């Protein structure tokens, strides 16, 4: 844990927190928890998603989000607001055209003729340019416009580890293609933010072999692409309720059966041989899993970035669970 003393956040100057990870490990949960955590530190936050999944709306139990920033968690005197935005490439392109070419109504016509859909599906890279472009716009916004809010931080619930480096790097490829002009300028500025200290890419994992390997590979790939790696969030950690000696005894099969039966009796349980055997077998499996988890935890430490651990919430992640995640992330210093 990076900051068990709670002496302050590890990424105070980061404006854009990108949260990636293997599918299903808890990217959306951690992104939402991080947004709430930053808000609890008094910052106004925008939580974005780009995969068209409406995950944020589900987590916060609100209707599907339009292409419009919506308040999802009210701030108080001491805490900031959290807004949310679901970004899709078509809307981002229409907005872009309207902004740069004043194509308001003409843009809508293009949309009707399917041009917008065509433009955004013709090359997957174009989609990513539009999605990252919108995230950039929100993160760098300086002036409060008619409908424009200024945020202290943007949290992006990003594509999974396997695609993250390519997704974030799409602008540098574009800048390479377009040698000059407004497209190059725009692509260059997005790349500058994404590669700067104002961005941090966090990776979520669970303590299993495949996700941990993918995390290690992801960190390597991000570094190769010169993208700033933030921390690794180890999610869904089971309670560590066995000390080393008990664990070894369970693994070796040297648990004192008599003592166990007696303890069960004291607890008012009628302990026959079958029950004791079953318990020992379960204990053995549990001890084995713990040993595997510890090995994976060591590998995560070896990656050499700050790590954070979130417990497996027995009730799953409801709104209360998100606030628990947020509190834990603050306590450990991710926010
Ligand atoms: N710490 C936790 N304790 C209990 N359940 C969790 C925890 N973190 C996430 N979950 C649950 O695991 C599931 C997957 O989490 P989540 O949707 O955040 O993952 P994801 O990486 O965003 O998935 P996807 O790749 O599908 O976008 C969800 O049902 C979520 O509620
Ligand atoms: Mg998700």
mmCIF file of C-alpha atoms in Angstrom, residues 5-255:
data_model
loop_
_atom_site.group_PDB
_atom_site.id
_atom_site.type_symbol
_atom_site.label_atom_id
_atom_site.label_comp_id
_atom_site.label_asym_id
_atom_site.label_seq_id
_atom_site.Cartn_x
_atom_site.Cartn_y
_atom_site.Cartn_z
ATOM 1 C CA UNK A 5 -0.199 6.625 6.971
ATOM 2 C CA UNK A 6 -2.715 8.678 5.019
ATOM 3 C CA UNK A 7 -0.197 11.476 4.665
ATOM 4 C CA UNK A 8 -1.685 12.738 1.393
ATOM 5 C CA UNK A 9 -2.489 11.754 -2.118
ATOM 6 C CA UNK A 10 0.149 10.201 -4.365
ATOM 7 C CA UNK A 11 -0.969 12.004 -7.546
ATOM 8 C CA UNK A 12 -1.877 15.554 -6.476
ATOM 9 C CA UNK A 13 -1.055 17.187 -9.802
ATOM 10 C CA UNK A 14 -2.747 14.710 -12.079
ATOM 11 C CA UNK A 15 -5.639 16.164 -14.072
ATOM 12 C CA UNK A 16 -6.508 13.063 -16.054
ATOM 13 C CA UNK A 17 -6.756 9.683 -14.329
ATOM 14 C CA UNK A 18 -7.118 6.849 -16.835
ATOM 15 C CA UNK A 19 -8.327 3.547 -15.363
ATOM 16 C CA UNK A 20 -7.640 0.385 -17.349
ATOM 17 C CA UNK A 21 -7.284 -3.312 -16.521
ATOM 18 C CA UNK A 22 -8.272 -6.740 -17.728
ATOM 19 C CA UNK A 23 -11.978 -7.115 -18.462
ATOM 20 C CA UNK A 24 -14.124 -7.715 -15.402
ATOM 21 C CA UNK A 25 -11.449 -6.938 -12.814
ATOM 22 C CA UNK A 26 -13.222 -3.759 -11.681
ATOM 23 C CA UNK A 27 -12.179 -0.876 -13.985
ATOM 24 C CA UNK A 28 -15.570 0.805 -13.817
ATOM 25 C CA UNK A 29 -15.842 0.283 -10.067
ATOM 26 C CA UNK A 30 -12.387 1.727 -9.433
ATOM 27 C CA UNK A 31 -12.951 4.646 -11.849
ATOM 28 C CA UNK A 32 -16.204 5.562 -10.077
ATOM 29 C CA UNK A 33 -14.631 5.088 -6.641
ATOM 30 C CA UNK A 34 -11.668 7.239 -7.641
ATOM 31 C CA UNK A 35 -13.979 10.004 -8.903
ATOM 32 C CA UNK A 36 -15.812 10.021 -5.545
ATOM 33 C CA UNK A 37 -12.499 9.910 -3.696
ATOM 34 C CA UNK A 38 -11.146 12.953 -5.558
ATOM 35 C CA UNK A 39 -14.422 14.763 -4.918
ATOM 36 C CA UNK A 40 -14.157 13.983 -1.215
ATOM 37 C CA UNK A 41 -10.883 15.911 -1.333
ATOM 38 C CA UNK A 42 -12.821 18.929 -2.505
ATOM 39 C CA UNK A 43 -12.190 18.615 -6.210
ATOM 40 C CA UNK A 44 -14.799 18.888 -8.923
ATOM 41 C CA UNK A 45 -14.607 15.775 -11.028
ATOM 42 C CA UNK A 46 -15.840 14.486 -14.365
ATOM 43 C CA UNK A 47 -16.185 10.716 -14.718
ATOM 44 C CA UNK A 48 -16.171 9.609 -18.381
ATOM 45 C CA UNK A 49 -16.831 6.367 -20.159
ATOM 46 C CA UNK A 50 -16.108 5.629 -23.808
ATOM 47 C CA UNK A 51 -17.220 2.080 -24.449
ATOM 48 C CA UNK A 52 -20.928 2.693 -24.960
ATOM 49 C CA UNK A 53 -21.816 0.421 -22.075
ATOM 50 C CA UNK A 54 -23.697 2.816 -19.772
ATOM 51 C CA UNK A 55 -21.753 1.337 -16.881
ATOM 52 C CA UNK A 56 -21.717 4.622 -14.946
ATOM 53 C CA UNK A 57 -25.503 4.989 -15.095
ATOM 54 C CA UNK A 58 -25.880 1.446 -13.817
ATOM 55 C CA UNK A 59 -23.454 1.940 -10.951
ATOM 56 C CA UNK A 60 -25.048 5.195 -9.825
ATOM 57 C CA UNK A 61 -28.535 3.919 -10.505
ATOM 58 C CA UNK A 62 -29.530 6.775 -12.820
ATOM 59 C CA UNK A 63 -31.107 6.713 -16.310
ATOM 60 C CA UNK A 64 -28.713 6.151 -19.261
ATOM 61 C CA UNK A 65 -26.374 9.101 -19.742
ATOM 62 C CA UNK A 66 -26.752 11.217 -22.882
ATOM 63 C CA UNK A 67 -23.823 12.986 -24.545
ATOM 64 C CA UNK A 68 -24.050 15.642 -21.896
ATOM 65 C CA UNK A 69 -22.412 16.134 -18.531
ATOM 66 C CA UNK A 70 -24.789 15.106 -15.758
ATOM 67 C CA UNK A 71 -24.432 15.614 -12.034
ATOM 68 C CA UNK A 72 -24.284 12.192 -10.360
ATOM 69 C CA UNK A 73 -22.957 13.038 -6.891
ATOM 70 C CA UNK A 74 -23.637 16.357 -5.152
ATOM 71 C CA UNK A 75 -20.767 17.991 -3.372
ATOM 72 C CA UNK A 76 -21.072 19.626 0.029
ATOM 73 C CA UNK A 77 -19.240 22.526 1.582
ATOM 74 C CA UNK A 78 -16.075 20.435 1.806
ATOM 75 C CA UNK A 79 -16.467 18.105 -1.131
ATOM 76 C CA UNK A 80 -16.703 18.573 -4.875
ATOM 77 C CA UNK A 81 -19.391 17.567 -7.346
ATOM 78 C CA UNK A 82 -19.035 14.537 -9.565
ATOM 79 C CA UNK A 83 -20.396 14.846 -13.086
ATOM 80 C CA UNK A 84 -20.562 11.988 -15.550
ATOM 81 C CA UNK A 85 -20.382 11.802 -19.326
ATOM 82 C CA UNK A 86 -20.801 8.916 -21.746
ATOM 83 C CA UNK A 87 -18.722 9.783 -24.809
ATOM 84 C CA UNK A 88 -19.565 8.285 -28.183
ATOM 85 C CA UNK A 89 -17.637 8.939 -31.358
ATOM 86 C CA UNK A 90 -20.608 10.090 -33.462
ATOM 87 C CA UNK A 91 -21.667 12.793 -31.003
ATOM 88 C CA UNK A 92 -18.060 13.839 -30.520
ATOM 89 C CA UNK A 93 -17.633 14.265 -34.278
ATOM 90 C CA UNK A 94 -20.821 16.294 -34.605
ATOM 91 C CA UNK A 95 -19.716 18.496 -31.750
ATOM 92 C CA UNK A 96 -16.279 18.862 -33.286
ATOM 93 C CA UNK A 97 -17.715 19.862 -36.656
ATOM 94 C CA UNK A 98 -20.091 22.308 -35.034
ATOM 95 C CA UNK A 99 -17.281 23.844 -33.039
ATOM 96 C CA UNK A 100 -14.646 24.180 -35.723
ATOM 97 C CA UNK A 101 -16.693 24.615 -38.870
ATOM 98 C CA UNK A 102 -19.914 26.001 -37.425
ATOM 99 C CA UNK A 103 -21.608 23.051 -39.077
ATOM 100 C CA UNK A 104 -24.533 22.966 -36.668
ATOM 101 C CA UNK A 105 -27.372 22.101 -38.993
ATOM 102 C CA UNK A 106 -25.242 20.857 -41.836
ATOM 103 C CA UNK A 107 -23.705 18.426 -39.362
ATOM 104 C CA UNK A 108 -27.130 17.043 -38.543
ATOM 105 C CA UNK A 109 -27.729 16.546 -42.270
ATOM 106 C CA UNK A 110 -24.481 14.664 -42.569
ATOM 107 C CA UNK A 111 -25.674 12.538 -39.709
ATOM 108 C CA UNK A 112 -28.933 11.764 -41.521
ATOM 109 C CA UNK A 113 -27.087 10.644 -44.625
ATOM 110 C CA UNK A 114 -24.989 8.299 -42.532
ATOM 111 C CA UNK A 115 -21.805 10.248 -43.166
ATOM 112 C CA UNK A 116 -21.033 10.564 -39.480
ATOM 113 C CA UNK A 117 -21.408 6.869 -38.872
ATOM 114 C CA UNK A 118 -19.325 6.209 -41.972
ATOM 115 C CA UNK A 119 -16.579 8.536 -40.816
ATOM 116 C CA UNK A 120 -16.415 6.989 -37.371
ATOM 117 C CA UNK A 121 -16.448 3.373 -38.498
ATOM 118 C CA UNK A 122 -14.191 3.632 -41.531
ATOM 119 C CA UNK A 123 -11.090 3.309 -39.401
ATOM 120 C CA UNK A 124 -11.105 2.332 -35.758
ATOM 121 C CA UNK A 125 -8.392 4.904 -35.180
ATOM 122 C CA UNK A 126 -10.791 7.709 -36.081
ATOM 123 C CA UNK A 127 -13.127 6.648 -33.281
ATOM 124 C CA UNK A 128 -10.298 6.708 -30.777
ATOM 125 C CA UNK A 129 -9.134 10.132 -31.961
ATOM 126 C CA UNK A 130 -12.639 11.484 -31.382
ATOM 127 C CA UNK A 131 -13.025 9.801 -27.986
ATOM 128 C CA UNK A 132 -9.651 10.882 -26.644
ATOM 129 C CA UNK A 133 -10.181 14.321 -28.186
ATOM 130 C CA UNK A 134 -13.333 14.825 -26.141
ATOM 131 C CA UNK A 135 -11.637 13.628 -22.951
ATOM 132 C CA UNK A 136 -8.840 16.068 -23.672
ATOM 133 C CA UNK A 137 -11.288 18.913 -24.204
ATOM 134 C CA UNK A 138 -12.958 18.237 -20.834
ATOM 135 C CA UNK A 139 -9.642 17.896 -19.010
ATOM 136 C CA UNK A 140 -8.145 21.072 -20.454
ATOM 137 C CA UNK A 141 -11.191 23.283 -20.325
ATOM 138 C CA UNK A 142 -10.254 26.605 -18.824
ATOM 139 C CA UNK A 143 -13.207 28.873 -19.103
ATOM 140 C CA UNK A 144 -16.686 28.323 -17.780
ATOM 141 C CA UNK A 145 -18.822 28.655 -20.882
ATOM 142 C CA UNK A 146 -22.569 28.576 -21.288
ATOM 143 C CA UNK A 147 -22.758 24.842 -20.795
ATOM 144 C CA UNK A 148 -19.144 24.201 -20.023
ATOM 145 C CA UNK A 149 -17.933 23.380 -16.546
ATOM 146 C CA UNK A 150 -14.348 23.469 -15.434
ATOM 147 C CA UNK A 151 -13.120 20.359 -13.652
ATOM 148 C CA UNK A 152 -10.180 19.873 -11.345
ATOM 149 C CA UNK A 153 -9.851 16.282 -12.481
ATOM 150 C CA UNK A 154 -11.209 13.936 -15.120
ATOM 151 C CA UNK A 155 -11.408 10.181 -14.503
ATOM 152 C CA UNK A 156 -11.688 7.969 -17.562
ATOM 153 C CA UNK A 157 -13.170 4.481 -17.364
ATOM 154 C CA UNK A 158 -10.968 3.360 -20.244
ATOM 155 C CA UNK A 159 -10.728 0.423 -22.650
ATOM 156 C CA UNK A 160 -9.077 -2.727 -21.276
ATOM 157 C CA UNK A 161 -5.325 -3.271 -20.891
ATOM 158 C CA UNK A 162 -5.004 -5.064 -24.224
ATOM 159 C CA UNK A 163 -6.066 -1.923 -26.107
ATOM 160 C CA UNK A 164 -5.063 0.918 -23.811
ATOM 161 C CA UNK A 165 -1.657 1.859 -25.236
ATOM 162 C CA UNK A 166 -3.012 1.921 -28.782
ATOM 163 C CA UNK A 167 -6.094 3.855 -27.658
ATOM 164 C CA UNK A 168 -4.092 6.566 -25.910
ATOM 165 C CA UNK A 169 -1.423 6.658 -28.573
ATOM 166 C CA UNK A 170 -3.750 7.064 -31.517
ATOM 167 C CA UNK A 171 -3.050 10.790 -31.652
ATOM 168 C CA UNK A 172 0.674 10.374 -31.933
ATOM 169 C CA UNK A 173 0.120 8.092 -34.927
ATOM 170 C CA UNK A 174 -2.205 10.679 -36.412
ATOM 171 C CA UNK A 175 0.256 13.479 -35.786
ATOM 172 C CA UNK A 176 2.783 11.385 -37.656
ATOM 173 C CA UNK A 177 0.440 11.047 -40.633
ATOM 174 C CA UNK A 178 -0.730 14.625 -40.821
ATOM 175 C CA UNK A 179 2.419 16.622 -41.306
ATOM 176 C CA UNK A 180 0.929 20.020 -40.614
ATOM 177 C CA UNK A 181 -2.298 21.947 -40.211
ATOM 178 C CA UNK A 182 -5.023 21.916 -37.557
ATOM 179 C CA UNK A 183 -5.284 18.138 -37.299
ATOM 180 C CA UNK A 184 -1.620 17.814 -36.522
ATOM 181 C CA UNK A 185 -1.814 20.644 -34.014
ATOM 182 C CA UNK A 186 -4.804 19.082 -32.256
ATOM 183 C CA UNK A 187 -3.256 15.589 -32.237
ATOM 184 C CA UNK A 188 -0.008 16.993 -30.892
ATOM 185 C CA UNK A 189 -1.649 18.779 -27.977
ATOM 186 C CA UNK A 190 -3.651 15.680 -27.005
ATOM 187 C CA UNK A 191 -0.487 13.609 -27.110
ATOM 188 C CA UNK A 192 1.324 16.196 -25.024
ATOM 189 C CA UNK A 193 -1.277 15.955 -22.235
ATOM 190 C CA UNK A 194 -1.434 12.163 -22.369
ATOM 191 C CA UNK A 195 2.329 11.814 -22.078
ATOM 192 C CA UNK A 196 2.717 14.443 -19.385
ATOM 193 C CA UNK A 197 2.807 14.286 -15.593
ATOM 194 C CA UNK A 198 -0.748 15.611 -15.598
ATOM 195 C CA UNK A 199 -1.932 12.180 -16.747
ATOM 196 C CA UNK A 200 -1.713 8.888 -14.849
ATOM 197 C CA UNK A 201 -2.775 5.513 -16.205
ATOM 198 C CA UNK A 202 -3.842 3.193 -13.393
ATOM 199 C CA UNK A 203 -4.233 -0.540 -13.875
ATOM 200 C CA UNK A 204 -6.775 -2.661 -12.032
ATOM 201 C CA UNK A 205 -6.110 -6.339 -11.391
ATOM 202 C CA UNK A 206 -7.126 -9.237 -9.196
ATOM 203 C CA UNK A 207 -4.659 -11.613 -7.555
ATOM 204 C CA UNK A 208 -4.781 -14.268 -10.258
ATOM 205 C CA UNK A 209 -2.114 -15.331 -12.689
ATOM 206 C CA UNK A 210 -3.615 -14.093 -15.982
ATOM 207 C CA UNK A 211 -4.725 -10.615 -14.887
ATOM 208 C CA UNK A 212 -1.432 -10.038 -13.052
ATOM 209 C CA UNK A 213 0.564 -11.090 -16.109
ATOM 210 C CA UNK A 214 -1.586 -8.813 -18.258
ATOM 211 C CA UNK A 215 -0.939 -5.968 -15.807
ATOM 212 C CA UNK A 216 2.819 -6.469 -15.967
ATOM 213 C CA UNK A 217 2.664 -6.579 -19.775
ATOM 214 C CA UNK A 218 0.397 -3.520 -19.811
ATOM 215 C CA UNK A 219 2.803 -1.485 -17.695
ATOM 216 C CA UNK A 220 5.621 -2.467 -20.012
ATOM 217 C CA UNK A 221 3.633 -1.505 -23.098
ATOM 218 C CA UNK A 222 2.571 1.839 -21.623
ATOM 219 C CA UNK A 223 6.149 2.666 -20.776
ATOM 220 C CA UNK A 224 7.282 1.733 -24.278
ATOM 221 C CA UNK A 225 4.636 4.119 -25.620
ATOM 222 C CA UNK A 226 5.928 6.807 -23.224
ATOM 223 C CA UNK A 227 2.580 6.946 -21.426
ATOM 224 C CA UNK A 228 2.704 7.741 -17.690
ATOM 225 C CA UNK A 229 1.912 4.737 -15.493
ATOM 226 C CA UNK A 230 0.131 5.620 -12.239
ATOM 227 C CA UNK A 231 -0.620 2.849 -9.757
ATOM 228 C CA UNK A 232 -1.862 -0.727 -9.720
ATOM 229 C CA UNK A 233 -5.125 -1.306 -7.880
ATOM 230 C CA UNK A 234 -5.476 -4.867 -6.650
ATOM 231 C CA UNK A 235 -9.205 -5.418 -6.430
ATOM 232 C CA UNK A 236 -11.462 -7.971 -4.749
ATOM 233 C CA UNK A 237 -8.907 -9.026 -2.150
ATOM 234 C CA UNK A 238 -10.208 -11.694 0.235
ATOM 235 C CA UNK A 239 -9.661 -11.200 3.950
ATOM 236 C CA UNK A 240 -6.327 -12.454 5.201
ATOM 237 C CA UNK A 241 -7.661 -14.437 8.127
ATOM 238 C CA UNK A 242 -4.978 -17.127 8.486
ATOM 239 C CA UNK A 243 -1.618 -16.644 10.111
ATOM 240 C CA UNK A 244 1.418 -18.278 8.503
ATOM 241 C CA UNK A 245 1.588 -21.194 10.944
ATOM 242 C CA UNK A 246 -2.075 -22.115 10.614
ATOM 243 C CA UNK A 247 -1.763 -21.926 6.886
ATOM 244 C CA UNK A 248 1.239 -24.239 6.843
ATOM 245 C CA UNK A 249 -0.527 -26.748 9.084
ATOM 246 C CA UNK A 250 -3.539 -26.754 6.745
ATOM 247 C CA UNK A 251 -1.271 -27.266 3.738
ATOM 248 C CA UNK A 252 0.731 -30.055 5.424
ATOM 249 C CA UNK A 253 -2.345 -31.756 6.823
ATOM 250 C CA UNK A 254 -0.945 -31.483 10.349
ATOM 251 C CA UNK A 255 -3.865 -29.675 11.977
#
